mmCIF file of C-alpha atoms in Angstrom:
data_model
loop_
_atom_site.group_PDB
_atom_site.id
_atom_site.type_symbol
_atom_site.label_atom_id
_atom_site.label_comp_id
_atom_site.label_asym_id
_atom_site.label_seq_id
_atom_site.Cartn_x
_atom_site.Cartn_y
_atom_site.Cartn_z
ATOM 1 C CA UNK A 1 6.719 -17.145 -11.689
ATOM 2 C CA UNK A 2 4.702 -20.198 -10.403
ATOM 3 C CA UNK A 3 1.171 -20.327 -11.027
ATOM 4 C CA UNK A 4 -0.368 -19.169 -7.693
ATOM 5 C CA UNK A 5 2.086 -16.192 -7.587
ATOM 6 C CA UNK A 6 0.468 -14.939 -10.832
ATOM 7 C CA UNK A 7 -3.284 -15.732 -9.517
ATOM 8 C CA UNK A 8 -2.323 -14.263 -6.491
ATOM 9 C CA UNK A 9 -1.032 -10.774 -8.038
ATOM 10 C CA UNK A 10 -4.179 -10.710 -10.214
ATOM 11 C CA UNK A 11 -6.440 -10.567 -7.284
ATOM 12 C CA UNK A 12 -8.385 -7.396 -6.490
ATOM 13 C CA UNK A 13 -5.630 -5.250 -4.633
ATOM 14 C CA UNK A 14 -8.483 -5.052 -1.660
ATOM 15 C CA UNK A 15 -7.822 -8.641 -1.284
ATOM 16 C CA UNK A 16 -4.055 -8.437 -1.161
ATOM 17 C CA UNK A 17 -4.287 -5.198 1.330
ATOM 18 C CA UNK A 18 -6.160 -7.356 4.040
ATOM 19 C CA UNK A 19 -3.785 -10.240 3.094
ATOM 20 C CA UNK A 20 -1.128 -8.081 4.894
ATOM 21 C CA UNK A 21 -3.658 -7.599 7.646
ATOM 22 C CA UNK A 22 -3.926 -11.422 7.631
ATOM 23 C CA UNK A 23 -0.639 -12.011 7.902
ATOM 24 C CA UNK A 24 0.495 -10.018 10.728
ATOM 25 C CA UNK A 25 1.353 -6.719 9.166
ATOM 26 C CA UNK A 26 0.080 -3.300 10.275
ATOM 27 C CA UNK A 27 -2.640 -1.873 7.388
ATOM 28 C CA UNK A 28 -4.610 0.729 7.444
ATOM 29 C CA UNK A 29 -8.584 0.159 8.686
ATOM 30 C CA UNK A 30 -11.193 -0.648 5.890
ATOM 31 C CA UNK A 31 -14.387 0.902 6.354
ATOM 32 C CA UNK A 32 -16.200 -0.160 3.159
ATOM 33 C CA UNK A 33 -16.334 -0.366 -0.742
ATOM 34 C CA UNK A 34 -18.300 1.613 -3.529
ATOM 35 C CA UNK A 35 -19.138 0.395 -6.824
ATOM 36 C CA UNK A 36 -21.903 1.831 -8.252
ATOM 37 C CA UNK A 37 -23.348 6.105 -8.199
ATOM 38 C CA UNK A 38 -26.417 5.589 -6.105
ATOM 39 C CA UNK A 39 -23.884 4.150 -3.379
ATOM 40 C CA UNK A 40 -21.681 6.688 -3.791
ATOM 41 C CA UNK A 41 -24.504 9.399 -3.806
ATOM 42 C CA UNK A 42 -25.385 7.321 -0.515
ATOM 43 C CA UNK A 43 -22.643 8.220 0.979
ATOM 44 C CA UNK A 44 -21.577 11.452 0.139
ATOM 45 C CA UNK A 45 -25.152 12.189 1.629
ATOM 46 C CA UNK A 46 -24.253 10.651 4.773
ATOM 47 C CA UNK A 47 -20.510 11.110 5.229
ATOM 48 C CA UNK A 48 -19.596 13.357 2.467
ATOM 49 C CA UNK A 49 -17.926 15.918 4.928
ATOM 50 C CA UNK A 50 -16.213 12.971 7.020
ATOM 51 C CA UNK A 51 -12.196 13.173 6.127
ATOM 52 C CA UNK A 52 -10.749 9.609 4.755
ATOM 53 C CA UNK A 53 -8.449 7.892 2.396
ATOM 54 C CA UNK A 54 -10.056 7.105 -1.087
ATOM 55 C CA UNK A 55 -7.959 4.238 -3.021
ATOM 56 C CA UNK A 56 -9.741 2.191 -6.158
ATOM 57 C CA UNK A 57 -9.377 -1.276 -7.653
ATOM 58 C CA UNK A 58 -10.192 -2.996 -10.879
ATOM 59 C CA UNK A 59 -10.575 -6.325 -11.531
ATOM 60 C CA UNK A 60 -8.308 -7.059 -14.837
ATOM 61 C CA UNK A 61 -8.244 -10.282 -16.704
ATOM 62 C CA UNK A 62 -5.140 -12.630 -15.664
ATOM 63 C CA UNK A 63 -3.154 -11.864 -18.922
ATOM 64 C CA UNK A 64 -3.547 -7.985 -18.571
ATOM 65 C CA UNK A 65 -0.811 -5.825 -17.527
ATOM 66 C CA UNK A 66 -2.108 -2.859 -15.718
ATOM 67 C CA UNK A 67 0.664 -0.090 -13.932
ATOM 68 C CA UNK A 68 -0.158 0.013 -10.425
ATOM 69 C CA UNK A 69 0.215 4.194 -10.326
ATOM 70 C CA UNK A 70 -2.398 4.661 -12.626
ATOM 71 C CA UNK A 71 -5.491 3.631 -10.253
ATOM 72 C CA UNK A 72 -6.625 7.097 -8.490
ATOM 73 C CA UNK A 73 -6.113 7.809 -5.033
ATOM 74 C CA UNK A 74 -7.510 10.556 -2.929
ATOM 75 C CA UNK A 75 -5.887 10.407 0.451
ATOM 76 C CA UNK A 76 -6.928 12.498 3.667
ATOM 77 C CA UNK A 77 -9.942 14.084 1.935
ATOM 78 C CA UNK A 78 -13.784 14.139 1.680
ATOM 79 C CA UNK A 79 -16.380 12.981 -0.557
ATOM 80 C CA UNK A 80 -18.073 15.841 -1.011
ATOM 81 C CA UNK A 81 -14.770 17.661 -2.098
ATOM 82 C CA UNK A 82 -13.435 15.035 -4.693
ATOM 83 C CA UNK A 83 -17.013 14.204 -5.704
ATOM 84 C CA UNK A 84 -16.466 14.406 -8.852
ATOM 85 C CA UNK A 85 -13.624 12.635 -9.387
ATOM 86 C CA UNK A 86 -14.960 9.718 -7.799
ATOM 87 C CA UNK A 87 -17.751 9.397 -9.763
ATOM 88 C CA UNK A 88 -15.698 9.679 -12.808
ATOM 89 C CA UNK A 89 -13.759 6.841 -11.196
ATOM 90 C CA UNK A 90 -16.598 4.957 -11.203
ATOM 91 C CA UNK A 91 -17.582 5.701 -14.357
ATOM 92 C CA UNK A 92 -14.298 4.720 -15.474
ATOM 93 C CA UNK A 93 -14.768 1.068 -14.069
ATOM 94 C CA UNK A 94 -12.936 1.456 -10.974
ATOM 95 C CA UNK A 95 -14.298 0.255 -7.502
ATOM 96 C CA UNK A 96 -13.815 3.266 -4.749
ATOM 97 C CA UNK A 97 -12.219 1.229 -1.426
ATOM 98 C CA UNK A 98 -12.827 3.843 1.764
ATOM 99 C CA UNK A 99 -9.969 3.748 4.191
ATOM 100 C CA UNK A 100 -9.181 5.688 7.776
ATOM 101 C CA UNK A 101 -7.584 8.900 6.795
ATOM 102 C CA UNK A 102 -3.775 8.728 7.121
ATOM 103 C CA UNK A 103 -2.917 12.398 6.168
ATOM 104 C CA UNK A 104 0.825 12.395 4.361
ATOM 105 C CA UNK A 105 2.122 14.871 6.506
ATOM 106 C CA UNK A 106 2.061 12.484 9.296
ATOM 107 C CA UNK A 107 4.898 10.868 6.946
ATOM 108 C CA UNK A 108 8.561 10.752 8.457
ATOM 109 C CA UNK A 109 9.638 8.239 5.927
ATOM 110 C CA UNK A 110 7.957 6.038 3.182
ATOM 111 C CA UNK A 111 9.132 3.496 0.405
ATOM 112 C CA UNK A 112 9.238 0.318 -0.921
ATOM 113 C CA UNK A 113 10.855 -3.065 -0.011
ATOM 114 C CA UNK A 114 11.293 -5.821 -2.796
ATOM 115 C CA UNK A 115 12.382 -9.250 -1.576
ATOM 116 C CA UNK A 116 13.695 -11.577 -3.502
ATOM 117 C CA UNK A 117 13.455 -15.148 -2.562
ATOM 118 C CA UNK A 118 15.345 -16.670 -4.892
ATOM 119 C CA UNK A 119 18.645 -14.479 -4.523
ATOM 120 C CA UNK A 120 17.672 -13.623 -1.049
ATOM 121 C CA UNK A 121 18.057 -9.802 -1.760
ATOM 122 C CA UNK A 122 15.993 -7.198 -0.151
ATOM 123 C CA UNK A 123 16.450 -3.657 -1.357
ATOM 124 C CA UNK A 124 14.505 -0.799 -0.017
ATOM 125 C CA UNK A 125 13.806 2.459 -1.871
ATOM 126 C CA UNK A 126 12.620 5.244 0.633
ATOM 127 C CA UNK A 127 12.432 8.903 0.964
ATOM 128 C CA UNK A 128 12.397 10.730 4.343
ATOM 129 C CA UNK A 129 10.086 12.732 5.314
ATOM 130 C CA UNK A 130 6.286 13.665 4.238
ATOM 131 C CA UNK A 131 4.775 12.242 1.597
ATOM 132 C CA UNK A 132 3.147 9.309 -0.099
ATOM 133 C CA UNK A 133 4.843 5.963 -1.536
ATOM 134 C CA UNK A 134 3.533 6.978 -4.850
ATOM 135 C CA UNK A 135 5.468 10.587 -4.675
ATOM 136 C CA UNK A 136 8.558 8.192 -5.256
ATOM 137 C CA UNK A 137 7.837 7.545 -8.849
ATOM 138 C CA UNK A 138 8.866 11.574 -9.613
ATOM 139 C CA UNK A 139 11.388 11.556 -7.074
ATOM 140 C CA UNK A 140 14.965 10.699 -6.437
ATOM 141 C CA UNK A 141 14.970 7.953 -3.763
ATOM 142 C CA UNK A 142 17.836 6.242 -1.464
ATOM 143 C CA UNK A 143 18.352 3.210 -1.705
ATOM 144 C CA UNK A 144 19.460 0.024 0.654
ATOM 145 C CA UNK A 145 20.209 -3.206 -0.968
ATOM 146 C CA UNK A 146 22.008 -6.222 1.337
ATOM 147 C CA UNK A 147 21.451 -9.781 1.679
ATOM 148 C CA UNK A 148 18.917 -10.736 4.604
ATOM 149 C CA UNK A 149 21.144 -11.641 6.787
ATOM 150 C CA UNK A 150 23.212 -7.897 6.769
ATOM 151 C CA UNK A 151 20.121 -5.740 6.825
ATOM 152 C CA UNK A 152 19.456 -5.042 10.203
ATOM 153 C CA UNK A 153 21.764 -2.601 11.335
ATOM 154 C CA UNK A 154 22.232 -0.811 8.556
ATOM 155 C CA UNK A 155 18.087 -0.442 8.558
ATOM 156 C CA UNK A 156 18.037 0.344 12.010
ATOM 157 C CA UNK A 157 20.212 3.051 11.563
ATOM 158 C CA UNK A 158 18.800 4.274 8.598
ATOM 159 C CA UNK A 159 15.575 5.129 10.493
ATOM 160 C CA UNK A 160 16.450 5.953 13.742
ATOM 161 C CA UNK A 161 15.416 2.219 15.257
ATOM 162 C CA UNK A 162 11.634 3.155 14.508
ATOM 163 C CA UNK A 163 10.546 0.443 11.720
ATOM 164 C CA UNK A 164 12.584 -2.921 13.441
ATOM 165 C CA UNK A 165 11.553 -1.976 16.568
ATOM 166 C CA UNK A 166 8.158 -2.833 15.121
ATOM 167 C CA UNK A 167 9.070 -5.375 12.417
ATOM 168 C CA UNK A 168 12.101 -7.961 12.243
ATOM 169 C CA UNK A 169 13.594 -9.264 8.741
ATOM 170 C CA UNK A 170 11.901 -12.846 9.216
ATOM 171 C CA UNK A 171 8.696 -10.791 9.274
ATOM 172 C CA UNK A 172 8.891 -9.145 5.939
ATOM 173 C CA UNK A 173 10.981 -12.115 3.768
ATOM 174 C CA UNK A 174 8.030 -14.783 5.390
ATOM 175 C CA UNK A 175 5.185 -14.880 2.550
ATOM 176 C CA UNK A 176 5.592 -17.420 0.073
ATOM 177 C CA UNK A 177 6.501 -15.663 -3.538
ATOM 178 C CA UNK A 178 9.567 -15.581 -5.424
ATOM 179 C CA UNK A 179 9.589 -11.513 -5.645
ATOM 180 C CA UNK A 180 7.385 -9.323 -4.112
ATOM 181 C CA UNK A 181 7.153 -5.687 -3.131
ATOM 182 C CA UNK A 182 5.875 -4.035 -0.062
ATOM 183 C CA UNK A 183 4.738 -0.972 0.135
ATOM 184 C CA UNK A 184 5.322 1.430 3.536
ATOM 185 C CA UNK A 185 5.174 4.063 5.632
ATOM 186 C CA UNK A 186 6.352 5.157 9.000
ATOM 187 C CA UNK A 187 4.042 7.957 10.195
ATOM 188 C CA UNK A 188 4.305 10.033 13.019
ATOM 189 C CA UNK A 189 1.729 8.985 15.080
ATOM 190 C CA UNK A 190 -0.177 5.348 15.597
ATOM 191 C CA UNK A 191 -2.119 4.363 12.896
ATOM 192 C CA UNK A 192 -4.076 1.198 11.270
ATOM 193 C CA UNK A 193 -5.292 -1.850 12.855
ATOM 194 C CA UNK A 194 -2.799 -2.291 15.222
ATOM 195 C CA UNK A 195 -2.271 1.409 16.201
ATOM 196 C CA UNK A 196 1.371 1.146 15.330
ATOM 197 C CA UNK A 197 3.941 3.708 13.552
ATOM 198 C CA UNK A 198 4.234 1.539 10.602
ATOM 199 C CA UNK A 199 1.519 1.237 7.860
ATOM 200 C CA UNK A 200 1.689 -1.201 5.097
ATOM 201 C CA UNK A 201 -0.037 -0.221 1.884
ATOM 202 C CA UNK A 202 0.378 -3.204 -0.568
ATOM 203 C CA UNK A 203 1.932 -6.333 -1.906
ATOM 204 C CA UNK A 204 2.815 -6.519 -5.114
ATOM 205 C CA UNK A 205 4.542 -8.248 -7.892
ATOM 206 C CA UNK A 206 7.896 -7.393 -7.586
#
């Protein structure tokens, strides 16, 4: 892995969601971070009963190897309901990043896609229907792998023409790291920044 792959995986995963954003991609919309009690106490005052998505970071040294799964997430739900857990969260050294509430059963199909620059691969593990991307890790995905150039069809009819009519290959093989995975999921309904069907999550190291 070059060098500014590995600095770039080691970022904050806050950074490397708006990265997407950045880059073109649909994410879902930020609202703000919490890293301390009093501004989660803050905010459970003020918007404890609001629904959103609850995701959390740490910031790990460069040589540490952390799973990605193991960082709590609270999607669709309040503050005032998971209160608790998100100030043992905190308390655990994790930063609490406050997202628009995507509720999972908006989910028609989620998954990953690793891309792999150097073999120019791209296999996607998905699971129809509703759910989150991390509901893969105790289930029994599909599973497309093909060479960039013989994806399309077969990914078009895969999902019913819903992602590509949103996103071509060149859009998804374009950022500049040997292997990287990207999170997804195509929801029933516009979401994120761009108000599209399509929701990236995350890039990471593939």
């Amino acid at each position: 892995m070059l060098p500014f792959e590995k600095r770039f995986f080691h970022r904050p995963k806050l950074d490397r969601i708006l990265y997407l954003g950045q880059m073109g991609l649909n994410i879902p919309i930020f609202i703000k971070i919490i890293e301390t009690q009093k501004e989660l106490k803050k905010f459970e005052k003020e918007k404890g009963n609001l629904v959103f998505s609850f995701r959390t970071q740490k910031v790990y040294l460069e040589d540490e190897k952390v799973s990605h799964y193991l960082s709590p997430f609270f999607p669709n739900t309040t503050a005032s309901k998971e209160l608790s857990k998100l100030k043992k969260a905190i308390k655990e050294g994790f930063q609490i990043l406050v997202f628009e509430a995507i509720d999972p059963s908006w989910t028609v199909a989620r998954g990953n896609i690793l891309v792999d620059k150097v073999k120019k691969d791209i296999e996607i593990e998905y699971k129809l229907g509703q759910g989150t991307v991390r509901d893969l890790e105790r289930e029994i995905p599909l599973r497309i792998n093909s060479k960039y150039e013989n994806l399309t069809s077969e990914f078009l009819h895969k999902f019913n023409s819903i992602f590509l009519n949103f996103y071509s290959i060149d859009q998804l093989i374009k950022f500049q790291f040997s292997r990287y995975i990207l999170e997804f999921s195509v929801i029933d309904r516009a979401v994120g920044i761009k108000k599209l069907p399509v929701i990236f999550w995350e890039i990471r190291e593939g």
